[in-house]
Amino acid sequence: MSAATTLSDRVRELLPAIAERAPETERLRRVPEETIAELRSVGYLRAFVPAKYGGLEVSPYELAQATRILAGACTSTAWAAQLLAVHAHPIANFSPRLQEEVWGADPDTLLCSSVAPMGKATQVDGGIRLSGRYSWSSGCEHASWAIVGFKMPGTSGEPEPHFAVVPRDDYRIEDTWHVMGLKGTGSQDLVMEDVFVPDHRVESVIGMNLGMSQGYGTHPAPLFGLPFLPVFSLGFSVVGLGAAEALRDLYQQRLSTRVRAYTGTKVSQSTPALVRLAEATHELRCAARLLEHDWEAMQARAESTEPATWDDLVEWRGNQAYATRLCVRAADRLFEASGGGAVRDESTMQRLWRDIHAGAAHAYSDYDVAAQTVGAHLAGIAPPEGSF
Amino acid sequence: MSAATTLSDRVRELLPAIAERAPETERLRRVPEETIAELRSVGYLRAFVPAKYGGLEVSPYELAQATRILAGACTSTAWAAQLLAVHAHPIANFSPRLQEEVWGADPDTLLCSSVAPMGKATQVDGGIRLSGRYSWSSGCEHASWAIVGFKMPGTSGEPEPHFAVVPRDDYRIEDTWHVMGLKGTGSQDLVMEDVFVPDHRVESVIGMNLGMSQGYGTHPAPLFGLPFLPVFSLGFSVVGLGAAEALRDLYQQRLSTRVRAYTGTKVSQSTPALVRLAEATHELRCAARLLEHDWEAMQARAESTEPATWDDLVEWRGNQAYATRLCVRAADRLFEASGGGAVRDESTMQRLWRDIHAGAAHAYSDYDVAAQTVGAHLAGIAPPEGSF
Amino acid sequence: MSAATTLSDRVRELLPAIAERAPETERLRRVPEETIAELRSVGYLRAFVPAKYGGLEVSPYELAQATRILAGACTSTAWAAQLLAVHAHPIANFSPRLQEEVWGADPDTLLCSSVAPMGKATQVDGGIRLSGRYSWSSGCEHASWAIVGFKMPGTSGEPEPHFAVVPRDDYRIEDTWHVMGLKGTGSQDLVMEDVFVPDHRVESVIGMNLGMSQGYGTHPAPLFGLPFLPVFSLGFSVVGLGAAEALRDLYQQRLSTRVRAYTGTKVSQSTPALVRLAEATHELRCAARLLEHDWEAMQARAESTEPATWDDLVEWRGNQAYATRLCVRAADRLFEASGGGAVRDESTMQRLWRDIHAGAAHAYSDYDVAAQTVGAHLAGIAPPEGSF
Amino acid sequence: MSAATTLSDRVRELLPAIAERAPETERLRRVPEETIAELRSVGYLRAFVPAKYGGLEVSPYELAQATRILAGACTSTAWAAQLLAVHAHPIANFSPRLQEEVWGADPDTLLCSSVAPMGKATQVDGGIRLSGRYSWSSGCEHASWAIVGFKMPGTSGEPEPHFAVVPRDDYRIEDTWHVMGLKGTGSQDLVMEDVFVPDHRVESVIGMNLGMSQGYGTHPAPLFGLPFLPVFSLGFSVVGLGAAEALRDLYQQRLSTRVRAYTGTKVSQSTPALVRLAEATHELRCAARLLEHDWEAMQARAESTEPATWDDLVEWRGNQAYATRLCVRAADRLFEASGGGAVRDESTMQRLWRDIHAGAAHAYSDYDVAAQTVGAHLAGIAPPEGSF
């Protein structure tokens, strides 16, 4: 691949094949191997892998833009693949020993995750013993390691969220992914039973956000100085944006051809249909402007000597959740005016619409929580427990 | 069955079994025979059949209330079954000869429909020859006759919408019902190829709305004096209402038990969750008050010597479409705050939510069209073409 | 006045004069004496006075309907006058001695109120001593007594809200009513300085809601068995409804004549203008259906031996606040599309719109509070403190 | 004034005095002379005057930012003043002879406008004779010339909108500005009776948008190469944004101190109040991102050799109208939850809220029209007549 092309340019060439494979992806309930191979071939899955291991170290902006167009072709693929790609960012902040274990032999090694602190951990000599059922692990069938969450006492002595990185042999995958949207992400359950995880594979989430992890500073690229959370969550909003933009484009194309069943009138002569197109376009433009601005701000933070502040984290998180809400609103506005034909399985509109809703159901995109966090922060009072 | 019980009372006893069969109904993509047999046994399917043929002649109010609770148990079943039941109303206004053909031998005979004027008709001696592909014919696999739409010159000389009633032998059913919601309605395509339909099986839609059809006045019950349209469309809004009320009840139940995955906080202590419950409840209460009022008004019209006016038709139609919109808003408000668990196939919430959206996609519930019709009527100008 | 006419019939005849006086009412910042005299002459101000004192004892439904049309003519007048009328309801549940003091000499005596517990009371022998500044006392310039709120230990020993009834000589009115809407209500401040209020003029609010006040059962009319709160709050929502319906009617009338300044196109040919009219009409119809239903339910409760339940109070209160919100939404929807001409002082639209917003700012109509109360009640958990 | 300071820096120093004068500005119903003198002193009113006449030729971005903060201090002042400032842009594209008449003797000369084509013009030798009543001429009492609209046959032979520039002696001002918001803008009527306007003071609006006016190219600054419309309309949206941001700041400040009258609970502990603050902040952030992006795009167009396209004009216009709608939504969201105190005249919140609504009532900000234009443009069909 040429250095002159952007990641988006290279991903764009894959889109026709990936779009054609979208129904099969839903049927398989996971991303097809073929698609993984293609995304690997253009470097998408190594976007955030350190250069030391042959990665691209692109900016959050560049990965986001590539993910945006990928989501329009197959939202499930984009959801799972961006997580597989993004997970390189936290790993580059784990201990050098773990990094070597993961990438030393094969820089194409992929990791899945399930980061809510659902596991039970016991501290033992040299590490922890961990048990738990970890749901929603998108793309896990392509991964050799899993990043999973649990709580144990941190520097404060209080239970704090931590991550453990666990090799594929130490957990089993249970096939539970039967859902109404994002069917192709293969977001299965990972089951761990009393697994030993040595200390060099464990980090505190707070440490990952504050630059205090074992591997912090391992790599010179500015990317790796960014806190865990905004990078990890980068994809949730942009996948929704890309899918909603694709839905909008389909609506726009149909407008010139669709005829109402009962009346025979052309929908393009229907003022409400035009108003919906405009309003959805404005909503998506707002979402895009919010996100693009923040991707640039992240990069500026990465390149500056001033680390991201708490203000930044609250603002970015709130904007991501609000952008997702705007995408849902736009998608509903268009889909509900697309007529009975749009509910048929062969309609790409209904697939995109289901996927947008399933993605927005992710806890991170819950605007009820994000709005309380943002509002409390602005009002100068403590946010509700567990906002981050 | 006891005369003292209402239709709703008798339907209520069927609900546990029908609710349990809901997943199977989706899988079959049609209402199971067993369910049809049960609904027949309590008289639901004969609700609008004339007493002369052993029917119940219940009020629109009573059928609507029974349909409302049925929709909460299995929305697909309610959608298809209410149409099978409601079709008796127009048939009772067709020629006595047709009525005898339909019900003479078996008062339990069911009819499906596809009323958009999609067919091509040629007038021939003693009737018409009709060809066409008729989509969205809910419940057709249980029906022995079909009511289908087409246009031919009416009394004005201009092409006007008409209905033809066609026996099962004269059309074939094509299995095309692969959709994202209301999967169990079996709303297949009916294909007719140059079918002869004699005059006594043909009526003008305008005549059906103005009391000018061949069979008008055949039966003394006030029900049959009501115009075609508001009775035919009775179910679309009430199915949505019943489904949304069931979704609200599930949300309410979950509120006391659900815990957020990342934070461990109880959702019942979440103010936004309570506000959503209240707001959805108010939206559904508005929908219920609008519809209940109109069902009473229809009955009052049926029992009076003053026929329903154009004002009535516009108001009822607009209210039905607006009530459907309120149900969609309420369903979205609750579903989008129900977390990731609600997207799983085993969650009844996602099924209800998909069904509500699929039902609202019906052309009759298109609020963009209804609002233009209502607005134009109020402003004293001609409504957009094809509003009714 | 004829017994055969309803209160609404008689009020309707006053409307042209009251509407013409609306600008003067704003300028005066109080309801003109002339209007008070007219409303007295048709019995409006005695609607809830006990028959024993020459009152009409009409139903909440009848007073609400009369208030609804009054609000369309002059919203300020309706707001103040309905409160002056409604205050007879709590007074009829105070001690017979107070009732005699108020109405014995003159059944046309009016009372104003300011019921938030803003005063400071000290219990003394035979009563209390009360000081405080009471704001928002609509219509106070026409009243001879004031009902005001304060807290003192109740039967539970905890501070509970109470009401004191204070004669005009014991407080002064301060002219503070300079506002952006409902300018003509004269909702001035009442200032009390160490006023003695004897026990027979004091009641607990809880007692007034539970039928445990000194005068409970004094009068046989069912009306007086209703709890304080839903009757007292009756007018806040219906004034908003009547004003919003009047705004809608003006919008509808303008639709046929208004021409856009820049384009010269007729607004009636503008689809969005028609859609706005329809949507506002549906919102107001929902508000009306909710309120009318509850007025009937109140009357049914009054006439039954079953007192209103906590469920009733929560539902009625929530519906009133939601109806007010619907009226605000409808008013905004129409006003924001009424063009620059509607912002001019001579436009009745802007006056109605300001009045609707000012009315909705009343604490009782705060949907944020009402929704939490309703949601918590439905979820079976304690409502937020101070919901009632 | 120092070259190193921005216009915003210099305007910021004036804000305390201008904010204090806001009530007086409402009372006077025009911007006080003192304020005009201050704005002149910092160069605000010469922001778009050509350098040849001593003007600053700042970018649209810089004028917009200065206007944004000015609107927060006194919205009426910002509305009128930005128009007085912006009018220099079209004048710099009129004939050099007119420019010399306007600025030759005094570069501080101000112009007002009323651009809807309301006048009647007759073509006569060397010019036109013009009569008409021109409403909404903000700031006219400070202006020596007026730019007014009328229609006459253009190059196509069809009636097209044109502008005439008329000196103060040729029209009279009628005091008609009695309104519910933006009271201090002095947007009076200009009355012209058979005024002769020579050709060098007349331009076609289409020519002003396409770089075909008599004075196009007179000045080297890129600013003057921008089409008329997006520059002229620059202020309508940014005034609303600045006012809404000020309202949001007031709401945020009150949150920590406000206590509910009936319940005594602190509003800052009210989750809905925090959610409203967050949601309004997100709405305003979207509006800001949309507008800032377009101000930069305008500047980029000005500095490039590619003129603005039709796509640009549609997008900018649509974004401005949508941003205004977002500001109205945010203002309503906050104001309706600000309690009864916010309706009092002494509350800055109610003034800002009235001003935001009055500003949004300007024809240019009518989203119903803008959305149809944008929707039609996206769908590839002709926009409704008179969209621009």
JSON list of N, CA and C in Angstrom, two decimals, chain A residues 252 268 271 274 277-279 281-283 285-286 289-290 293 315 318-319 322 325 367 371-372 375 378 381, chain D residues 252 268 271 274 277-279 281-283 285-286 289-290 293 315 318-319 322 325 367 371-372 375 378 381:
[
{"chain": "A", "resi": 252, "resn": "GLN", "atom": "N", "xyz": [-32.46, 9.69, -0.07]},
{"chain": "A", "resi": 252, "resn": "GLN", "atom": "CA", "xyz": [-32.33, 10.73, -1.09]},
{"chain": "A", "resi": 252, "resn": "GLN", "atom": "C", "xyz": [-32.48, 10.13, -2.50]},
{"chain": "A", "resi": 268, "resn": "SER", "atom": "N", "xyz": [-41.28, 12.62, -4.41]},
{"chain": "A", "resi": 268, "resn": "SER", "atom": "CA", "xyz": [-40.38, 13.78, -4.52]},
{"chain": "A", "resi": 268, "resn": "SER", "atom": "C", "xyz": [-41.17, 15.07, -4.59]},
{"chain": "A", "resi": 271, "resn": "THR", "atom": "N", "xyz": [-43.80, 17.67, -0.08]},
{"chain": "A", "resi": 271, "resn": "THR", "atom": "CA", "xyz": [-43.01, 18.61, 0.74]},
{"chain": "A", "resi": 271, "resn": "THR", "atom": "C", "xyz": [-42.53, 17.97, 2.04]},
{"chain": "A", "resi": 274, "resn": "LEU", "atom": "N", "xyz": [-39.32, 16.17, 1.55]},
{"chain": "A", "resi": 274, "resn": "LEU", "atom": "CA", "xyz": [-38.17, 17.05, 1.36]},
{"chain": "A", "resi": 274, "resn": "LEU", "atom": "C", "xyz": [-37.73, 17.65, 2.70]},
{"chain": "A", "resi": 277, "resn": "LEU", "atom": "N", "xyz": [-35.80, 15.13, 4.61]},
{"chain": "A", "resi": 277, "resn": "LEU", "atom": "CA", "xyz": [-34.44, 14.99, 4.10]},
{"chain": "A", "resi": 277, "resn": "LEU", "atom": "C", "xyz": [-33.56, 16.14, 4.59]},
{"chain": "A", "resi": 278, "resn": "ALA", "atom": "N", "xyz": [-34.09, 17.34, 4.57]},
{"chain": "A", "resi": 278, "resn": "ALA", "atom": "CA", "xyz": [-33.32, 18.50, 5.03]},
{"chain": "A", "resi": 278, "resn": "ALA", "atom": "C", "xyz": [-33.02, 18.39, 6.52]},
{"chain": "A", "resi": 279, "resn": "GLU", "atom": "N", "xyz": [-34.03, 18.06, 7.28]},
{"chain": "A", "resi": 279, "resn": "GLU", "atom": "CA", "xyz": [-33.83, 18.04, 8.73]},
{"chain": "A", "resi": 279, "resn": "GLU", "atom": "C", "xyz": [-32.85, 16.94, 9.13]},
{"chain": "A", "resi": 281, "resn": "THR", "atom": "N", "xyz": [-30.52, 15.75, 7.25]},
{"chain": "A", "resi": 281, "resn": "THR", "atom": "CA", "xyz": [-29.20, 16.21, 6.80]},
{"chain": "A", "resi": 281, "resn": "THR", "atom": "C", "xyz": [-28.59, 17.18, 7.80]},
{"chain": "A", "resi": 282, "resn": "HIS", "atom": "N", "xyz": [-29.40, 18.08, 8.32]},
{"chain": "A", "resi": 282, "resn": "HIS", "atom": "CA", "xyz": [-28.90, 19.03, 9.31]},
{"chain": "A", "resi": 282, "resn": "HIS", "atom": "C", "xyz": [-28.50, 18.33, 10.61]},
{"chain": "A", "resi": 283, "resn": "GLU", "atom": "N", "xyz": [-29.29, 17.35, 11.02]},
{"chain": "A", "resi": 283, "resn": "GLU", "atom": "CA", "xyz": [-28.92, 16.61, 12.22]},
{"chain": "A", "resi": 283, "resn": "GLU", "atom": "C", "xyz": [-27.59, 15.88, 12.04]},
{"chain": "A", "resi": 285, "resn": "ARG", "atom": "N", "xyz": [-25.28, 16.63, 9.91]},
{"chain": "A", "resi": 285, "resn": "ARG", "atom": "CA", "xyz": [-24.20, 17.61, 9.77]},
{"chain": "A", "resi": 285, "resn": "ARG", "atom": "C", "xyz": [-23.75, 18.08, 11.16]},
{"chain": "A", "resi": 286, "resn": "CYS", "atom": "N", "xyz": [-24.70, 18.28, 12.05]},
{"chain": "A", "resi": 286, "resn": "CYS", "atom": "CA", "xyz": [-24.35, 18.66, 13.43]},
{"chain": "A", "resi": 286, "resn": "CYS", "atom": "C", "xyz": [-23.50, 17.56, 14.08]},
{"chain": "A", "resi": 289, "resn": "ARG", "atom": "N", "xyz": [-20.03, 17.66, 12.58]},
{"chain": "A", "resi": 289, "resn": "ARG", "atom": "CA", "xyz": [-19.23, 18.81, 13.02]},
{"chain": "A", "resi": 289, "resn": "ARG", "atom": "C", "xyz": [-18.75, 18.62, 14.46]},
{"chain": "A", "resi": 290, "resn": "LEU", "atom": "N", "xyz": [-19.62, 18.11, 15.32]},
{"chain": "A", "resi": 290, "resn": "LEU", "atom": "CA", "xyz": [-19.22, 17.86, 16.72]},
{"chain": "A", "resi": 290, "resn": "LEU", "atom": "C", "xyz": [-18.06, 16.88, 16.77]},
{"chain": "A", "resi": 293, "resn": "HIS", "atom": "N", "xyz": [-14.68, 17.98, 15.04]},
{"chain": "A", "resi": 293, "resn": "HIS", "atom": "CA", "xyz": [-14.02, 18.97, 15.90]},
{"chain": "A", "resi": 293, "resn": "HIS", "atom": "C", "xyz": [-13.27, 18.26, 17.03]},
{"chain": "A", "resi": 315, "resn": "GLU", "atom": "N", "xyz": [-16.47, 16.69, 27.96]},
{"chain": "A", "resi": 315, "resn": "GLU", "atom": "CA", "xyz": [-17.01, 17.27, 26.72]},
{"chain": "A", "resi": 315, "resn": "GLU", "atom": "C", "xyz": [-17.02, 16.25, 25.58]},
{"chain": "A", "resi": 318, "resn": "GLY", "atom": "N", "xyz": [-19.69, 13.54, 26.27]},
{"chain": "A", "resi": 318, "resn": "GLY", "atom": "CA", "xyz": [-21.04, 14.09, 26.05]},
{"chain": "A", "resi": 318, "resn": "GLY", "atom": "C", "xyz": [-21.33, 14.27, 24.57]},
{"chain": "A", "resi": 319, "resn": "ASN", "atom": "N", "xyz": [-20.36, 14.81, 23.85]},
{"chain": "A", "resi": 319, "resn": "ASN", "atom": "CA", "xyz": [-20.57, 15.03, 22.41]},
{"chain": "A", "resi": 319, "resn": "ASN", "atom": "C", "xyz": [-20.78, 13.72, 21.67]},
{"chain": "A", "resi": 322, "resn": "TYR", "atom": "N", "xyz": [-24.26, 12.58, 22.39]},
{"chain": "A", "resi": 322, "resn": "TYR", "atom": "CA", "xyz": [-25.24, 13.44, 21.74]},
{"chain": "A", "resi": 322, "resn": "TYR", "atom": "C", "xyz": [-25.23, 13.21, 20.22]},
{"chain": "A", "resi": 325, "resn": "ARG", "atom": "N", "xyz": [-27.23, 10.24, 19.50]},
{"chain": "A", "resi": 325, "resn": "ARG", "atom": "CA", "xyz": [-28.66, 10.55, 19.56]},
{"chain": "A", "resi": 325, "resn": "ARG", "atom": "C", "xyz": [-29.12, 11.25, 18.29]},
{"chain": "A", "resi": 367, "resn": "TYR", "atom": "N", "xyz": [-27.55, 8.54, 26.50]},
{"chain": "A", "resi": 367, "resn": "TYR", "atom": "CA", "xyz": [-27.55, 9.99, 26.70]},
{"chain": "A", "resi": 367, "resn": "TYR", "atom": "C", "xyz": [-28.12, 10.37, 28.05]},
{"chain": "A", "resi": 371, "resn": "ALA", "atom": "N", "xyz": [-25.87, 13.00, 29.76]},
{"chain": "A", "resi": 371, "resn": "ALA", "atom": "CA", "xyz": [-26.42, 14.34, 30.00]},
{"chain": "A", "resi": 371, "resn": "ALA", "atom": "C", "xyz": [-26.33, 14.71, 31.47]},
{"chain": "A", "resi": 372, "resn": "GLN", "atom": "N", "xyz": [-26.55, 13.75, 32.35]},
{"chain": "A", "resi": 372, "resn": "GLN", "atom": "CA", "xyz": [-26.40, 14.04, 33.78]},
{"chain": "A", "resi": 372, "resn": "GLN", "atom": "C", "xyz": [-24.96, 14.38, 34.10]},
{"chain": "A", "resi": 375, "resn": "GLY", "atom": "N", "xyz": [-24.24, 17.85, 32.58]},
{"chain": "A", "resi": 375, "resn": "GLY", "atom": "CA", "xyz": [-24.98, 18.88, 33.33]},
{"chain": "A", "resi": 375, "resn": "GLY", "atom": "C", "xyz": [-24.37, 19.12, 34.70]},
{"chain": "A", "resi": 378, "resn": "LEU", "atom": "N", "xyz": [-21.07, 20.97, 34.33]},
{"chain": "A", "resi": 378, "resn": "LEU", "atom": "CA", "xyz": [-21.27, 22.40, 34.04]},
{"chain": "A", "resi": 378, "resn": "LEU", "atom": "C", "xyz": [-21.77, 23.15, 35.27]},
{"chain": "A", "resi": 381, "resn": "ILE", "atom": "N", "xyz": [-21.17, 20.56, 40.16]},
{"chain": "A", "resi": 381, "resn": "ILE", "atom": "CA", "xyz": [-21.42, 19.58, 41.22]},
{"chain": "A", "resi": 381, "resn": "ILE", "atom": "C", "xyz": [-20.94, 18.21, 40.77]},
{"chain": "D", "resi": 252, "resn": "GLN", "atom": "N", "xyz": [-27.23, 28.39, 34.07]},
{"chain": "D", "resi": 252, "resn": "GLN", "atom": "CA", "xyz": [-26.17, 27.65, 34.76]},
{"chain": "D", "resi": 252, "resn": "GLN", "atom": "C", "xyz": [-25.83, 28.31, 36.10]},
{"chain": "D", "resi": 268, "resn": "SER", "atom": "N", "xyz": [-30.39, 22.51, 41.86]},
{"chain": "D", "resi": 268, "resn": "SER", "atom": "CA", "xyz": [-29.17, 21.87, 41.37]},
{"chain": "D", "resi": 268, "resn": "SER", "atom": "C", "xyz": [-29.17, 20.38, 41.67]},
{"chain": "D", "resi": 271, "resn": "THR", "atom": "N", "xyz": [-32.30, 16.39, 38.78]},
{"chain": "D", "resi": 271, "resn": "THR", "atom": "CA", "xyz": [-31.72, 15.80, 37.59]},
{"chain": "D", "resi": 271, "resn": "THR", "atom": "C", "xyz": [-32.28, 16.41, 36.30]},
{"chain": "D", "resi": 274, "resn": "LEU", "atom": "N", "xyz": [-30.39, 19.44, 35.35]},
{"chain": "D", "resi": 274, "resn": "LEU", "atom": "CA", "xyz": [-29.05, 19.18, 34.82]},
{"chain": "D", "resi": 274, "resn": "LEU", "atom": "C", "xyz": [-29.14, 18.67, 33.38]},
{"chain": "D", "resi": 277, "resn": "LEU", "atom": "N", "xyz": [-29.76, 21.52, 31.07]},
{"chain": "D", "resi": 277, "resn": "LEU", "atom": "CA", "xyz": [-28.54, 22.30, 30.85]},
{"chain": "D", "resi": 277, "resn": "LEU", "atom": "C", "xyz": [-27.63, 21.60, 29.83]},
{"chain": "D", "resi": 278, "resn": "ALA", "atom": "N", "xyz": [-27.50, 20.28, 29.99]},
{"chain": "D", "resi": 278, "resn": "ALA", "atom": "CA", "xyz": [-26.65, 19.52, 29.05]},
{"chain": "D", "resi": 278, "resn": "ALA", "atom": "C", "xyz": [-27.22, 19.57, 27.64]},
{"chain": "D", "resi": 279, "resn": "GLU", "atom": "N", "xyz": [-28.52, 19.33, 27.55]},
{"chain": "D", "resi": 279, "resn": "GLU", "atom": "CA", "xyz": [-29.10, 19.25, 26.21]},
{"chain": "D", "resi": 279, "resn": "GLU", "atom": "C", "xyz": [-29.04, 20.62, 25.51]},
{"chain": "D", "resi": 281, "resn": "THR", "atom": "N", "xyz": [-26.85, 22.90, 26.09]},
{"chain": "D", "resi": 281, "resn": "THR", "atom": "CA", "xyz": [-25.44, 23.12, 25.76]},
{"chain": "D", "resi": 281, "resn": "THR", "atom": "C", "xyz": [-25.08, 22.38, 24.47]},
{"chain": "D", "resi": 282, "resn": "HIS", "atom": "N", "xyz": [-25.56, 21.17, 24.32]},
{"chain": "D", "resi": 282, "resn": "HIS", "atom": "CA", "xyz": [-25.27, 20.42, 23.09]},
{"chain": "D", "resi": 282, "resn": "HIS", "atom": "C", "xyz": [-25.94, 21.06, 21.88]},
{"chain": "D", "resi": 283, "resn": "GLU", "atom": "N", "xyz": [-27.14, 21.54, 22.05]},
{"chain": "D", "resi": 283, "resn": "GLU", "atom": "CA", "xyz": [-27.80, 22.21, 20.93]},
{"chain": "D", "resi": 283, "resn": "GLU", "atom": "C", "xyz": [-27.03, 23.46, 20.50]},
{"chain": "D", "resi": 285, "resn": "ARG", "atom": "N", "xyz": [-23.89, 24.06, 21.08]},
{"chain": "D", "resi": 285, "resn": "ARG", "atom": "CA", "xyz": [-22.59, 23.65, 20.53]},
{"chain": "D", "resi": 285, "resn": "ARG", "atom": "C", "xyz": [-22.74, 23.25, 19.06]},
{"chain": "D", "resi": 286, "resn": "CYS", "atom": "N", "xyz": [-23.82, 22.54, 18.75]},
{"chain": "D", "resi": 286, "resn": "CYS", "atom": "CA", "xyz": [-24.09, 22.19, 17.35]},
{"chain": "D", "resi": 286, "resn": "CYS", "atom": "C", "xyz": [-24.26, 23.45, 16.51]},
{"chain": "D", "resi": 289, "resn": "ARG", "atom": "N", "xyz": [-20.89, 25.05, 16.02]},
{"chain": "D", "resi": 289, "resn": "ARG", "atom": "CA", "xyz": [-20.02, 24.31, 15.10]},
{"chain": "D", "resi": 289, "resn": "ARG", "atom": "C", "xyz": [-20.45, 24.51, 13.66]},
{"chain": "D", "resi": 290, "resn": "LEU", "atom": "N", "xyz": [-21.76, 24.49, 13.42]},
{"chain": "D", "resi": 290, "resn": "LEU", "atom": "CA", "xyz": [-22.26, 24.70, 12.05]},
{"chain": "D", "resi": 290, "resn": "LEU", "atom": "C", "xyz": [-21.85, 26.08, 11.55]},
{"chain": "D", "resi": 293, "resn": "HIS", "atom": "N", "xyz": [-17.98, 26.75, 11.19]},
{"chain": "D", "resi": 293, "resn": "HIS", "atom": "CA", "xyz": [-17.49, 26.06, 10.00]},
{"chain": "D", "resi": 293, "resn": "HIS", "atom": "C", "xyz": [-17.80, 26.87, 8.74]},
{"chain": "D", "resi": 315, "resn": "GLU", "atom": "N", "xyz": [-26.34, 25.53, 1.22]},
{"chain": "D", "resi": 315, "resn": "GLU", "atom": "CA", "xyz": [-25.88, 24.94, 2.47]},
{"chain": "D", "resi": 315, "resn": "GLU", "atom": "C", "xyz": [-25.76, 26.00, 3.57]},
{"chain": "D", "resi": 318, "resn": "GLY", "atom": "N", "xyz": [-29.28, 27.19, 4.66]},
{"chain": "D", "resi": 318, "resn": "GLY", "atom": "CA", "xyz": [-29.95, 26.15, 5.45]},
{"chain": "D", "resi": 318, "resn": "GLY", "atom": "C", "xyz": [-29.34, 26.03, 6.84]},
{"chain": "D", "resi": 319, "resn": "ASN", "atom": "N", "xyz": [-28.02, 26.07, 6.91]},
{"chain": "D", "resi": 319, "resn": "ASN", "atom": "CA", "xyz": [-27.36, 25.95, 8.21]},
{"chain": "D", "resi": 319, "resn": "ASN", "atom": "C", "xyz": [-27.71, 27.13, 9.12]},
{"chain": "D", "resi": 322, "resn": "TYR", "atom": "N", "xyz": [-31.17, 26.57, 10.39]},
{"chain": "D", "resi": 322, "resn": "TYR", "atom": "CA", "xyz": [-31.20, 25.45, 11.34]},
{"chain": "D", "resi": 322, "resn": "TYR", "atom": "C", "xyz": [-30.53, 25.85, 12.66]},
{"chain": "D", "resi": 325, "resn": "ARG", "atom": "N", "xyz": [-32.94, 27.75, 14.66]},
{"chain": "D", "resi": 325, "resn": "ARG", "atom": "CA", "xyz": [-33.91, 26.85, 15.29]},
{"chain": "D", "resi": 325, "resn": "ARG", "atom": "C", "xyz": [-33.31, 26.16, 16.51]},
{"chain": "D", "resi": 367, "resn": "TYR", "atom": "N", "xyz": [-37.45, 28.25, 9.04]},
{"chain": "D", "resi": 367, "resn": "TYR", "atom": "CA", "xyz": [-36.91, 26.94, 8.69]},
{"chain": "D", "resi": 367, "resn": "TYR", "atom": "C", "xyz": [-37.86, 26.18, 7.76]},
{"chain": "D", "resi": 371, "resn": "ALA", "atom": "N", "xyz": [-35.89, 24.57, 4.85]},
{"chain": "D", "resi": 371, "resn": "ALA", "atom": "CA", "xyz": [-35.85, 23.11, 4.75]},
{"chain": "D", "resi": 371, "resn": "ALA", "atom": "C", "xyz": [-36.37, 22.64, 3.39]},
{"chain": "D", "resi": 372, "resn": "GLN", "atom": "N", "xyz": [-37.39, 23.29, 2.89]},
{"chain": "D", "resi": 372, "resn": "GLN", "atom": "CA", "xyz": [-37.87, 22.93, 1.56]},
{"chain": "D", "resi": 372, "resn": "GLN", "atom": "C", "xyz": [-36.80, 23.20, 0.51]},
{"chain": "D", "resi": 375, "resn": "GLY", "atom": "N", "xyz": [-34.00, 20.59, 1.02]},
{"chain": "D", "resi": 375, "resn": "GLY", "atom": "CA", "xyz": [-34.49, 19.26, 0.62]},
{"chain": "D", "resi": 375, "resn": "GLY", "atom": "C", "xyz": [-34.62, 19.14, -0.88]},
{"chain": "D", "resi": 378, "resn": "LEU", "atom": "N", "xyz": [-31.17, 18.95, -2.47]},
{"chain": "D", "resi": 378, "resn": "LEU", "atom": "CA", "xyz": [-30.56, 17.62, -2.30]},
{"chain": "D", "resi": 378, "resn": "LEU", "atom": "C", "xyz": [-31.23, 16.58, -3.21]},
{"chain": "D", "resi": 381, "resn": "ILE", "atom": "N", "xyz": [-34.36, 18.56, -7.34]},
{"chain": "D", "resi": 381, "resn": "ILE", "atom": "CA", "xyz": [-35.51, 19.19, -8.01]},
{"chain": "D", "resi": 381, "resn": "ILE", "atom": "C", "xyz": [-35.50, 20.68, -7.71]}
]
